[in-house]
Amino acid sequence: VLHTVGIVGLGLIGGSLAKALRGRVPRLIGVDPRVRAPELIDADGPLSECDLVVLAAPLSRLPALVAPTARRMRPDATLMDVASVKGPVFDAVRKLRRRVNFVSGHPMAGTERRGFENARADLFQNRPFLLIPGPTWGRRTAQLAERFVRAIGARPVWLDTPQEHDLAMALVSHLPHALAAALFKTAGSARPLAGPSFQDATRVSHSPPRAVADFMLSNRKFLLKAIGRFEGSLRELKAALRRGRRSEFLALLKRFST
Amino acid sequence: VLHTVGIVGLGLIGGSLAKALRGRVPRLIGVDPRVRAPELIDADGPLSECDLVVLAAPLSRLPALVAPTARRMRPDATLMDVASVKGPVFDAVRKLRRRVNFVSGHPMAGTERRGFENARADLFQNRPFLLIPGPTWGRRTAQLAERFVRAIGARPVWLDTPQEHDLAMALVSHLPHALAAALFKTAGSARPLAGPSFQDATRVSHSPPRAVADFMLSNRKFLLKAIGRFEGSLRELKAALRRGRRSEFLALLKRFST
């Protein structure tokens, strides 16, 4: 049953989860050292009363919260994280002394803004919410996770492993950030002449560097793999460009864009 | 004097130039094998009557139009092109048998749409219009070019050489297109999980492949140079990522984004 839900960390994501759940579960407990939001917290009760505890702390601090949170939970309760990189969280779960029902989540939603003051109840509306089975879990945990995802208005999308998740995020999120940073640097003094193609391509290079450093370093292994694959694609394009045969180059561009 | 202006090629750019000039010069002559736009053309007169002829044909056909157009013009008239790559046009001008007043232009404006039917009088409003001195020209040509740029509502920005122009365009326009294509290809089966950072970064990979092949191949030399510089920046990022020292990596990200 999804009766009492605890949320640890009330930043943009945790705060939006709390606002989205408000009125949809009988009892909601929010925990954040920095935020006091009494209207969101039905009771200052301990995590031991929760059926589900969601870890929504910043990526750099989240893995260290797994053990102390699990220790406070009932043995039949479920633990979920919403980190954008899964390797370190799964490592922390595998190191737990006792078996915990664990499922990992990643809402495909966000804004440039941060913090509880920008949290919105509709942030997850109709967005995919990735779910990954934990190392220890059962069918009840899967059902509970899906009920939670639907309660916040999102669509559950299951992936098989944390590795599959982290490689996919490296390819579609962390690699674009790395390329944008390198492109912005490369353009140098030509930047004042830039038009919309450059603005689009480098938009994410204006993301807060600390957050970027956190997810890139947390996902270092798969990001390095993604960069390697990208370098291969770029070398292919470069070779066809150097040969300069129009029909061959056109065929490559068409193949690359489908 | 800017009395009679001829525009050769009435696609998106040429058509927009014609619409922007309409009523701002005493006489306007439009030439395009594919378009009949009687409301834009005050006279079907020959190019020999023009004070300024603007070549606005597609990039792949523009250099070949330099000689036949120049041959039809008065010796004191000015020739301008609005190609997005300057090397091939300047080569064609240097090969002319007789001296021609030539100035090269590149409006920093455009849309995803193409063709005369999408041409807009306000396309160049307040946009930079790059100008480059031709190999043969004088102060009168410069004044005429500036008068033309102001007549269409744009801001003249002078560059020194076609090489400076083509390297800058390689860095801020053609390189982003190349990276977007390689990124789209690299992401492969992970694309359905993509969020806004990927959408932004790959937007230009949906540009018409023929147009992309044209400007990349026309600017091959400088695009290869730009890709080489980019690979250097990416290698730097990769090395810092591999070392994994947070403070060093954060410093690199900050340096790259300023």
PDB file of N, CA and C in Angstrom, chain A residues 2-94:
ATOM      1  N   LEU A   2       0.365   2.281  -0.632  1.00  0.00           N
ATOM      2  CA  LEU A   2       1.082   3.557  -0.700  1.00  0.00           C
ATOM      3  C   LEU A   2       0.354   4.519   0.244  1.00  0.00           C
ATOM      4  N   HIS A   3       0.583   4.352   1.553  1.00  0.00           N
ATOM      5  CA  HIS A   3      -0.122   5.169   2.536  1.00  0.00           C
ATOM      6  C   HIS A   3       0.723   6.370   2.943  1.00  0.00           C
ATOM      7  N   THR A   4       1.910   6.073   3.483  1.00  0.00           N
ATOM      8  CA  THR A   4       2.782   7.149   3.938  1.00  0.00           C
ATOM      9  C   THR A   4       4.038   7.193   3.066  1.00  0.00           C
ATOM     10  N   VAL A   5       4.265   8.354   2.434  1.00  0.00           N
ATOM     11  CA  VAL A   5       5.429   8.510   1.563  1.00  0.00           C
ATOM     12  C   VAL A   5       6.374   9.539   2.175  1.00  0.00           C
ATOM     13  N   GLY A   6       7.639   9.199   2.252  1.00  0.00           N
ATOM     14  CA  GLY A   6       8.649  10.130   2.746  1.00  0.00           C
ATOM     15  C   GLY A   6       9.519  10.614   1.604  1.00  0.00           C
ATOM     16  N   ILE A   7       9.840  11.890   1.604  1.00  0.00           N
ATOM     17  CA  ILE A   7      10.726  12.436   0.582  1.00  0.00           C
ATOM     18  C   ILE A   7      11.909  13.097   1.271  1.00  0.00           C
ATOM     19  N   VAL A   8      13.108  12.638   0.932  1.00  0.00           N
ATOM     20  CA  VAL A   8      14.323  13.164   1.550  1.00  0.00           C
ATOM     21  C   VAL A   8      15.006  14.073   0.536  1.00  0.00           C
ATOM     22  N   GLY A   9      15.016  15.359   0.818  1.00  0.00           N
ATOM     23  CA  GLY A   9      15.575  16.338  -0.116  1.00  0.00           C
ATOM     24  C   GLY A   9      14.447  17.049  -0.826  1.00  0.00           C
ATOM     25  N   LEU A  10      14.279  18.341  -0.538  1.00  0.00           N
ATOM     26  CA  LEU A  10      13.166  19.086  -1.124  1.00  0.00           C
ATOM     27  C   LEU A  10      13.676  20.207  -2.034  1.00  0.00           C
ATOM     28  N   GLY A  11      14.531  19.819  -2.984  1.00  0.00           N
ATOM     29  CA  GLY A  11      14.967  20.771  -4.003  1.00  0.00           C
ATOM     30  C   GLY A  11      13.938  20.813  -5.120  1.00  0.00           C
ATOM     31  N   LEU A  12      14.385  21.099  -6.341  1.00  0.00           N
ATOM     32  CA  LEU A  12      13.441  21.179  -7.460  1.00  0.00           C
ATOM     33  C   LEU A  12      12.679  19.866  -7.642  1.00  0.00           C
ATOM     34  N   ILE A  13      13.417  18.746  -7.674  1.00  0.00           N
ATOM     35  CA  ILE A  13      12.767  17.456  -7.946  1.00  0.00           C
ATOM     36  C   ILE A  13      11.979  16.968  -6.725  1.00  0.00           C
ATOM     37  N   GLY A  14      12.633  16.927  -5.569  1.00  0.00           N
ATOM     38  CA  GLY A  14      11.942  16.462  -4.352  1.00  0.00           C
ATOM     39  C   GLY A  14      10.743  17.344  -4.025  1.00  0.00           C
ATOM     40  N   GLY A  15      10.910  18.645  -4.158  1.00  0.00           N
ATOM     41  CA  GLY A  15       9.806  19.572  -3.884  1.00  0.00           C
ATOM     42  C   GLY A  15       8.656  19.378  -4.856  1.00  0.00           C
ATOM     43  N   SER A  16       8.982  19.150  -6.130  1.00  0.00           N
ATOM     44  CA  SER A  16       7.935  18.925  -7.128  1.00  0.00           C
ATOM     45  C   SER A  16       7.229  17.596  -6.874  1.00  0.00           C
ATOM     46  N   LEU A  17       7.987  16.570  -6.461  1.00  0.00           N
ATOM     47  CA  LEU A  17       7.369  15.286  -6.096  1.00  0.00           C
ATOM     48  C   LEU A  17       6.382  15.513  -4.957  1.00  0.00           C
ATOM     49  N   ALA A  18       6.793  16.274  -3.940  1.00  0.00           N
ATOM     50  CA  ALA A  18       5.924  16.531  -2.781  1.00  0.00           C
ATOM     51  C   ALA A  18       4.654  17.269  -3.222  1.00  0.00           C
ATOM     52  N   LYS A  19       4.828  18.301  -4.059  1.00  0.00           N
ATOM     53  CA  LYS A  19       3.657  19.069  -4.505  1.00  0.00           C
ATOM     54  C   LYS A  19       2.730  18.215  -5.364  1.00  0.00           C
ATOM     55  N   ALA A  20       3.328  17.329  -6.206  1.00  0.00           N
ATOM     56  CA  ALA A  20       2.522  16.474  -7.080  1.00  0.00           C
ATOM     57  C   ALA A  20       1.765  15.410  -6.286  1.00  0.00           C
ATOM     58  N   LEU A  21       2.356  14.971  -5.150  1.00  0.00           N
ATOM     59  CA  LEU A  21       1.744  13.901  -4.350  1.00  0.00           C
ATOM     60  C   LEU A  21       0.684  14.426  -3.391  1.00  0.00           C
ATOM     61  N   ARG A  22       0.806  15.691  -3.050  1.00  0.00           N
ATOM     62  CA  ARG A  22      -0.079  16.318  -2.071  1.00  0.00           C
ATOM     63  C   ARG A  22      -1.541  16.029  -2.400  1.00  0.00           C
ATOM     64  N   GLY A  23      -2.252  15.401  -1.447  1.00  0.00           N
ATOM     65  CA  GLY A  23      -3.669  15.077  -1.646  1.00  0.00           C
ATOM     66  C   GLY A  23      -3.883  13.766  -2.380  1.00  0.00           C
ATOM     67  N   ARG A  24      -2.786  13.152  -2.869  1.00  0.00           N
ATOM     68  CA  ARG A  24      -2.917  11.889  -3.623  1.00  0.00           C
ATOM     69  C   ARG A  24      -2.460  10.699  -2.804  1.00  0.00           C
ATOM     70  N   VAL A  25      -1.799  10.982  -1.708  1.00  0.00           N
ATOM     71  CA  VAL A  25      -1.480   9.912  -0.752  1.00  0.00           C
ATOM     72  C   VAL A  25      -1.959  10.384   0.624  1.00  0.00           C
ATOM     73  N   PRO A  26      -2.375   9.432   1.484  1.00  0.00           N
ATOM     74  CA  PRO A  26      -2.940   9.831   2.783  1.00  0.00           C
ATOM     75  C   PRO A  26      -1.961  10.615   3.657  1.00  0.00           C
ATOM     76  N   ARG A  27      -0.658  10.309   3.532  1.00  0.00           N
ATOM     77  CA  ARG A  27       0.291  10.948   4.436  1.00  0.00           C
ATOM     78  C   ARG A  27       1.623  11.187   3.734  1.00  0.00           C
ATOM     79  N   LEU A  28       2.159  12.380   3.902  1.00  0.00           N
ATOM     80  CA  LEU A  28       3.365  12.797   3.197  1.00  0.00           C
ATOM     81  C   LEU A  28       4.351  13.363   4.211  1.00  0.00           C
ATOM     82  N   ILE A  29       5.574  12.876   4.184  1.00  0.00           N
ATOM     83  CA  ILE A  29       6.602  13.347   5.102  1.00  0.00           C
ATOM     84  C   ILE A  29       7.771  13.888   4.291  1.00  0.00           C
ATOM     85  N   GLY A  30       8.103  15.149   4.505  1.00  0.00           N
ATOM     86  CA  GLY A  30       9.238  15.735   3.794  1.00  0.00           C
ATOM     87  C   GLY A  30      10.385  15.991   4.740  1.00  0.00           C
ATOM     88  N   VAL A  31      11.577  15.703   4.290  1.00  0.00           N
ATOM     89  CA  VAL A  31      12.754  15.909   5.130  1.00  0.00           C
ATOM     90  C   VAL A  31      13.796  16.664   4.319  1.00  0.00           C
ATOM     91  N   ASP A  32      14.189  17.811   4.809  1.00  0.00           N
ATOM     92  CA  ASP A  32      15.262  18.542   4.141  1.00  0.00           C
ATOM     93  C   ASP A  32      15.904  19.463   5.158  1.00  0.00           C
ATOM     94  N   PRO A  33      17.230  19.385   5.287  1.00  0.00           N
ATOM     95  CA  PRO A  33      17.875  20.238   6.287  1.00  0.00           C
ATOM     96  C   PRO A  33      17.702  21.723   5.983  1.00  0.00           C
ATOM     97  N   ARG A  34      17.500  22.068   4.691  1.00  0.00           N
ATOM     98  CA  ARG A  34      17.513  23.485   4.327  1.00  0.00           C
ATOM     99  C   ARG A  34      16.127  24.107   4.197  1.00  0.00           C
ATOM    100  N   VAL A  35      15.100  23.258   4.049  1.00  0.00           N
ATOM    101  CA  VAL A  35      13.773  23.783   3.737  1.00  0.00           C
ATOM    102  C   VAL A  35      12.783  23.441   4.839  1.00  0.00           C
ATOM    103  N   ARG A  36      12.026  24.431   5.256  1.00  0.00           N
ATOM    104  CA  ARG A  36      10.891  24.150   6.133  1.00  0.00           C
ATOM    105  C   ARG A  36       9.649  24.507   5.340  1.00  0.00           C
ATOM    106  N   ALA A  37       8.830  23.518   5.038  1.00  0.00           N
ATOM    107  CA  ALA A  37       7.623  23.756   4.253  1.00  0.00           C
ATOM    108  C   ALA A  37       6.469  23.048   4.953  1.00  0.00           C
ATOM    109  N   PRO A  38       6.008  23.609   6.072  1.00  0.00           N
ATOM    110  CA  PRO A  38       5.040  22.902   6.936  1.00  0.00           C
ATOM    111  C   PRO A  38       3.777  22.495   6.184  1.00  0.00           C
ATOM    112  N   GLU A  39       3.386  23.272   5.160  1.00  0.00           N
ATOM    113  CA  GLU A  39       2.156  22.915   4.454  1.00  0.00           C
ATOM    114  C   GLU A  39       2.306  21.615   3.685  1.00  0.00           C
ATOM    115  N   LEU A  40       3.535  21.162   3.467  1.00  0.00           N
ATOM    116  CA  LEU A  40       3.742  19.929   2.708  1.00  0.00           C
ATOM    117  C   LEU A  40       3.899  18.720   3.603  1.00  0.00           C
ATOM    118  N   ILE A  41       4.116  18.966   4.864  1.00  0.00           N
ATOM    119  CA  ILE A  41       4.515  17.876   5.752  1.00  0.00           C
ATOM    120  C   ILE A  41       3.395  17.616   6.747  1.00  0.00           C
ATOM    121  N   ASP A  42       2.758  16.452   6.603  1.00  0.00           N
ATOM    122  CA  ASP A  42       1.620  16.133   7.453  1.00  0.00           C
ATOM    123  C   ASP A  42       2.063  15.806   8.871  1.00  0.00           C
ATOM    124  N   ALA A  43       3.271  15.318   8.986  1.00  0.00           N
ATOM    125  CA  ALA A  43       3.761  14.997  10.320  1.00  0.00           C
ATOM    126  C   ALA A  43       5.273  15.029  10.265  1.00  0.00           C
ATOM    127  N   ASP A  44       5.878  15.432  11.342  1.00  0.00           N
ATOM    128  CA  ASP A  44       7.324  15.468  11.386  1.00  0.00           C
ATOM    129  C   ASP A  44       7.855  14.085  11.759  1.00  0.00           C
ATOM    130  N   GLY A  45       7.006  13.094  11.500  1.00  0.00           N
ATOM    131  CA  GLY A  45       7.278  11.712  11.933  1.00  0.00           C
ATOM    132  C   GLY A  45       8.548  11.141  11.373  1.00  0.00           C
ATOM    133  N   PRO A  46       9.044  10.118  12.006  1.00  0.00           N
ATOM    134  CA  PRO A  46      10.268   9.483  11.528  1.00  0.00           C
ATOM    135  C   PRO A  46      10.020   8.690  10.248  1.00  0.00           C
ATOM    136  N   LEU A  47      11.086   8.369   9.555  1.00  0.00           N
ATOM    137  CA  LEU A  47      10.980   7.607   8.312  1.00  0.00           C
ATOM    138  C   LEU A  47      10.466   6.190   8.554  1.00  0.00           C
ATOM    139  N   SER A  48      10.495   5.753   9.832  1.00  0.00           N
ATOM    140  CA  SER A  48      10.031   4.398  10.147  1.00  0.00           C
ATOM    141  C   SER A  48       8.544   4.211   9.869  1.00  0.00           C
ATOM    142  N   GLU A  49       7.815   5.303   9.651  1.00  0.00           N
ATOM    143  CA  GLU A  49       6.387   5.173   9.379  1.00  0.00           C
ATOM    144  C   GLU A  49       6.069   5.080   7.891  1.00  0.00           C
ATOM    145  N   CYS A  50       7.092   5.212   7.042  1.00  0.00           N
ATOM    146  CA  CYS A  50       6.850   5.287   5.596  1.00  0.00           C
ATOM    147  C   CYS A  50       6.722   3.913   4.938  1.00  0.00           C
ATOM    148  N   ASP A  51       5.816   3.819   3.947  1.00  0.00           N
ATOM    149  CA  ASP A  51       5.750   2.649   3.065  1.00  0.00           C
ATOM    150  C   ASP A  51       6.769   2.800   1.935  1.00  0.00           C
ATOM    151  N   LEU A  52       7.028   4.061   1.575  1.00  0.00           N
ATOM    152  CA  LEU A  52       7.980   4.371   0.503  1.00  0.00           C
ATOM    153  C   LEU A  52       8.777   5.600   0.910  1.00  0.00           C
ATOM    154  N   VAL A  53      10.087   5.498   0.782  1.00  0.00           N
ATOM    155  CA  VAL A  53      10.942   6.668   1.005  1.00  0.00           C
ATOM    156  C   VAL A  53      11.672   6.971  -0.307  1.00  0.00           C
ATOM    157  N   VAL A  54      11.563   8.229  -0.765  1.00  0.00           N
ATOM    158  CA  VAL A  54      12.198   8.635  -2.011  1.00  0.00           C
ATOM    159  C   VAL A  54      13.389   9.531  -1.693  1.00  0.00           C
ATOM    160  N   LEU A  55      14.575   9.104  -2.116  1.00  0.00           N
ATOM    161  CA  LEU A  55      15.773   9.929  -1.923  1.00  0.00           C
ATOM    162  C   LEU A  55      15.896  10.898  -3.097  1.00  0.00           C
ATOM    163  N   ALA A  56      15.750  12.189  -2.799  1.00  0.00           N
ATOM    164  CA  ALA A  56      15.803  13.209  -3.859  1.00  0.00           C
ATOM    165  C   ALA A  56      16.860  14.258  -3.533  1.00  0.00           C
ATOM    166  N   ALA A  57      17.912  13.820  -2.842  1.00  0.00           N
ATOM    167  CA  ALA A  57      19.009  14.728  -2.488  1.00  0.00           C
ATOM    168  C   ALA A  57      19.882  14.979  -3.720  1.00  0.00           C
ATOM    169  N   PRO A  58      20.745  16.017  -3.676  1.00  0.00           N
ATOM    170  CA  PRO A  58      21.647  16.248  -4.804  1.00  0.00           C
ATOM    171  C   PRO A  58      22.514  15.015  -5.070  1.00  0.00           C
ATOM    172  N   LEU A  59      22.848  14.821  -6.347  1.00  0.00           N
ATOM    173  CA  LEU A  59      23.588  13.653  -6.803  1.00  0.00           C
ATOM    174  C   LEU A  59      24.843  13.373  -5.978  1.00  0.00           C
ATOM    175  N   SER A  60      25.576  14.423  -5.604  1.00  0.00           N
ATOM    176  CA  SER A  60      26.849  14.217  -4.918  1.00  0.00           C
ATOM    177  C   SER A  60      26.659  13.726  -3.482  1.00  0.00           C
ATOM    178  N   ARG A  61      25.461  13.984  -2.922  1.00  0.00           N
ATOM    179  CA  ARG A  61      25.261  13.574  -1.524  1.00  0.00           C
ATOM    180  C   ARG A  61      24.343  12.362  -1.394  1.00  0.00           C
ATOM    181  N   LEU A  62      23.691  11.975  -2.501  1.00  0.00           N
ATOM    182  CA  LEU A  62      22.654  10.954  -2.426  1.00  0.00           C
ATOM    183  C   LEU A  62      23.157   9.559  -2.003  1.00  0.00           C
ATOM    184  N   PRO A  63      24.233   9.045  -2.627  1.00  0.00           N
ATOM    185  CA  PRO A  63      24.654   7.684  -2.261  1.00  0.00           C
ATOM    186  C   PRO A  63      24.932   7.537  -0.761  1.00  0.00           C
ATOM    187  N   ALA A  64      25.492   8.572  -0.135  1.00  0.00           N
ATOM    188  CA  ALA A  64      25.814   8.495   1.294  1.00  0.00           C
ATOM    189  C   ALA A  64      24.564   8.462   2.162  1.00  0.00           C
ATOM    190  N   LEU A  65      23.411   8.812   1.604  1.00  0.00           N
ATOM    191  CA  LEU A  65      22.168   8.804   2.388  1.00  0.00           C
ATOM    192  C   LEU A  65      21.464   7.448   2.362  1.00  0.00           C
ATOM    193  N   VAL A  66      21.922   6.553   1.466  1.00  0.00           N
ATOM    194  CA  VAL A  66      21.237   5.261   1.309  1.00  0.00           C
ATOM    195  C   VAL A  66      21.247   4.478   2.630  1.00  0.00           C
ATOM    196  N   ALA A  67      22.420   4.295   3.214  1.00  0.00           N
ATOM    197  CA  ALA A  67      22.529   3.461   4.420  1.00  0.00           C
ATOM    198  C   ALA A  67      21.762   4.051   5.609  1.00  0.00           C
ATOM    199  N   PRO A  68      22.008   5.325   5.981  1.00  0.00           N
ATOM    200  CA  PRO A  68      21.268   5.854   7.147  1.00  0.00           C
ATOM    201  C   PRO A  68      19.757   5.879   6.939  1.00  0.00           C
ATOM    202  N   THR A  69      19.298   6.086   5.704  1.00  0.00           N
ATOM    203  CA  THR A  69      17.857   6.097   5.447  1.00  0.00           C
ATOM    204  C   THR A  69      17.293   4.684   5.589  1.00  0.00           C
ATOM    205  N   ALA A  70      17.963   3.718   4.949  1.00  0.00           N
ATOM    206  CA  ALA A  70      17.500   2.326   5.004  1.00  0.00           C
ATOM    207  C   ALA A  70      17.422   1.847   6.451  1.00  0.00           C
ATOM    208  N   ARG A  71      18.387   2.264   7.267  1.00  0.00           N
ATOM    209  CA  ARG A  71      18.437   1.848   8.669  1.00  0.00           C
ATOM    210  C   ARG A  71      17.187   2.292   9.434  1.00  0.00           C
ATOM    211  N   ARG A  72      16.620   3.436   9.052  1.00  0.00           N
ATOM    212  CA  ARG A  72      15.467   3.983   9.770  1.00  0.00           C
ATOM    213  C   ARG A  72      14.137   3.428   9.268  1.00  0.00           C
ATOM    214  N   MET A  73      14.162   2.704   8.113  1.00  0.00           N
ATOM    215  CA  MET A  73      12.908   2.254   7.509  1.00  0.00           C
ATOM    216  C   MET A  73      12.445   0.905   8.045  1.00  0.00           C
ATOM    217  N   ARG A  74      11.121   0.643   7.918  1.00  0.00           N
ATOM    218  CA  ARG A  74      10.564  -0.675   8.250  1.00  0.00           C
ATOM    219  C   ARG A  74      11.132  -1.693   7.269  1.00  0.00           C
ATOM    220  N   PRO A  75      11.301  -2.960   7.677  1.00  0.00           N
ATOM    221  CA  PRO A  75      11.874  -3.977   6.770  1.00  0.00           C
ATOM    222  C   PRO A  75      11.020  -4.206   5.520  1.00  0.00           C
ATOM    223  N   ASP A  76       9.725  -3.978   5.606  1.00  0.00           N
ATOM    224  CA  ASP A  76       8.859  -4.220   4.438  1.00  0.00           C
ATOM    225  C   ASP A  76       8.667  -2.963   3.581  1.00  0.00           C
ATOM    226  N   ALA A  77       9.261  -1.850   3.986  1.00  0.00           N
ATOM    227  CA  ALA A  77       9.093  -0.606   3.220  1.00  0.00           C
ATOM    228  C   ALA A  77      10.003  -0.608   1.991  1.00  0.00           C
ATOM    229  N   THR A  78       9.703   0.320   1.064  1.00  0.00           N
ATOM    230  CA  THR A  78      10.474   0.388  -0.181  1.00  0.00           C
ATOM    231  C   THR A  78      11.288   1.680  -0.233  1.00  0.00           C
ATOM    232  N   LEU A  79      12.510   1.547  -0.712  1.00  0.00           N
ATOM    233  CA  LEU A  79      13.390   2.701  -0.900  1.00  0.00           C
ATOM    234  C   LEU A  79      13.533   2.971  -2.397  1.00  0.00           C
ATOM    235  N   MET A  80      13.426   4.244  -2.764  1.00  0.00           N
ATOM    236  CA  MET A  80      13.617   4.641  -4.164  1.00  0.00           C
ATOM    237  C   MET A  80      14.541   5.853  -4.197  1.00  0.00           C
ATOM    238  N   ASP A  81      15.373   5.956  -5.240  1.00  0.00           N
ATOM    239  CA  ASP A  81      16.137   7.194  -5.437  1.00  0.00           C
ATOM    240  C   ASP A  81      15.687   7.800  -6.749  1.00  0.00           C
ATOM    241  N   VAL A  82      15.969   9.089  -6.946  1.00  0.00           N
ATOM    242  CA  VAL A  82      15.662   9.715  -8.234  1.00  0.00           C
ATOM    243  C   VAL A  82      16.915  10.377  -8.813  1.00  0.00           C
ATOM    244  N   ALA A  83      18.073   9.744  -8.569  1.00  0.00           N
ATOM    245  CA  ALA A  83      19.340  10.301  -9.062  1.00  0.00           C
ATOM    246  C   ALA A  83      19.421  10.182 -10.580  1.00  0.00           C
ATOM    247  N   SER A  84      20.199  11.079 -11.211  1.00  0.00           N
ATOM    248  CA  SER A  84      20.331  11.059 -12.666  1.00  0.00           C
ATOM    249  C   SER A  84      21.461  10.129 -13.118  1.00  0.00           C
ATOM    250  N   VAL A  85      22.248   9.606 -12.168  1.00  0.00           N
ATOM    251  CA  VAL A  85      23.277   8.604 -12.463  1.00  0.00           C
ATOM    252  C   VAL A  85      23.090   7.474 -11.462  1.00  0.00           C
ATOM    253  N   LYS A  86      23.092   6.224 -11.919  1.00  0.00           N
ATOM    254  CA  LYS A  86      22.676   5.109 -11.063  1.00  0.00           C
ATOM    255  C   LYS A  86      23.810   4.299 -10.455  1.00  0.00           C
ATOM    256  N   GLY A  87      24.993   4.270 -11.094  1.00  0.00           N
ATOM    257  CA  GLY A  87      26.091   3.450 -10.606  1.00  0.00           C
ATOM    258  C   GLY A  87      26.360   3.611  -9.116  1.00  0.00           C
ATOM    259  N   PRO A  88      26.661   4.840  -8.656  1.00  0.00           N
ATOM    260  CA  PRO A  88      27.011   5.029  -7.243  1.00  0.00           C
ATOM    261  C   PRO A  88      25.874   4.654  -6.271  1.00  0.00           C
ATOM    262  N   VAL A  89      24.606   4.879  -6.658  1.00  0.00           N
ATOM    263  CA  VAL A  89      23.481   4.536  -5.784  1.00  0.00           C
ATOM    264  C   VAL A  89      23.367   3.017  -5.654  1.00  0.00           C
ATOM    265  N   PHE A  90      23.486   2.315  -6.775  1.00  0.00           N
ATOM    266  CA  PHE A  90      23.406   0.853  -6.719  1.00  0.00           C
ATOM    267  C   PHE A  90      24.562   0.277  -5.907  1.00  0.00           C
ATOM    268  N   ASP A  91      25.752   0.870  -6.050  1.00  0.00           N
ATOM    269  CA  ASP A  91      26.885   0.427  -5.237  1.00  0.00           C
ATOM    270  C   ASP A  91      26.543   0.541  -3.762  1.00  0.00           C
ATOM    271  N   ALA A  92      25.940   1.675  -3.372  1.00  0.00           N
ATOM    272  CA  ALA A  92      25.589   1.895  -1.968  1.00  0.00           C
ATOM    273  C   ALA A  92      24.534   0.891  -1.511  1.00  0.00           C
ATOM    274  N   VAL A  93      23.562   0.571  -2.367  1.00  0.00           N
ATOM    275  CA  VAL A  93      22.514  -0.390  -1.992  1.00  0.00           C
ATOM    276  C   VAL A  93      23.118  -1.788  -1.826  1.00  0.00           C
ATOM    277  N   ARG A  94      24.045  -2.151  -2.719  1.00  0.00           N
ATOM    278  CA  ARG A  94      24.660  -3.488  -2.636  1.00  0.00           C
ATOM    279  C   ARG A  94      25.471  -3.660  -1.358  1.00  0.00           C
TER     280      ARG A  94
END
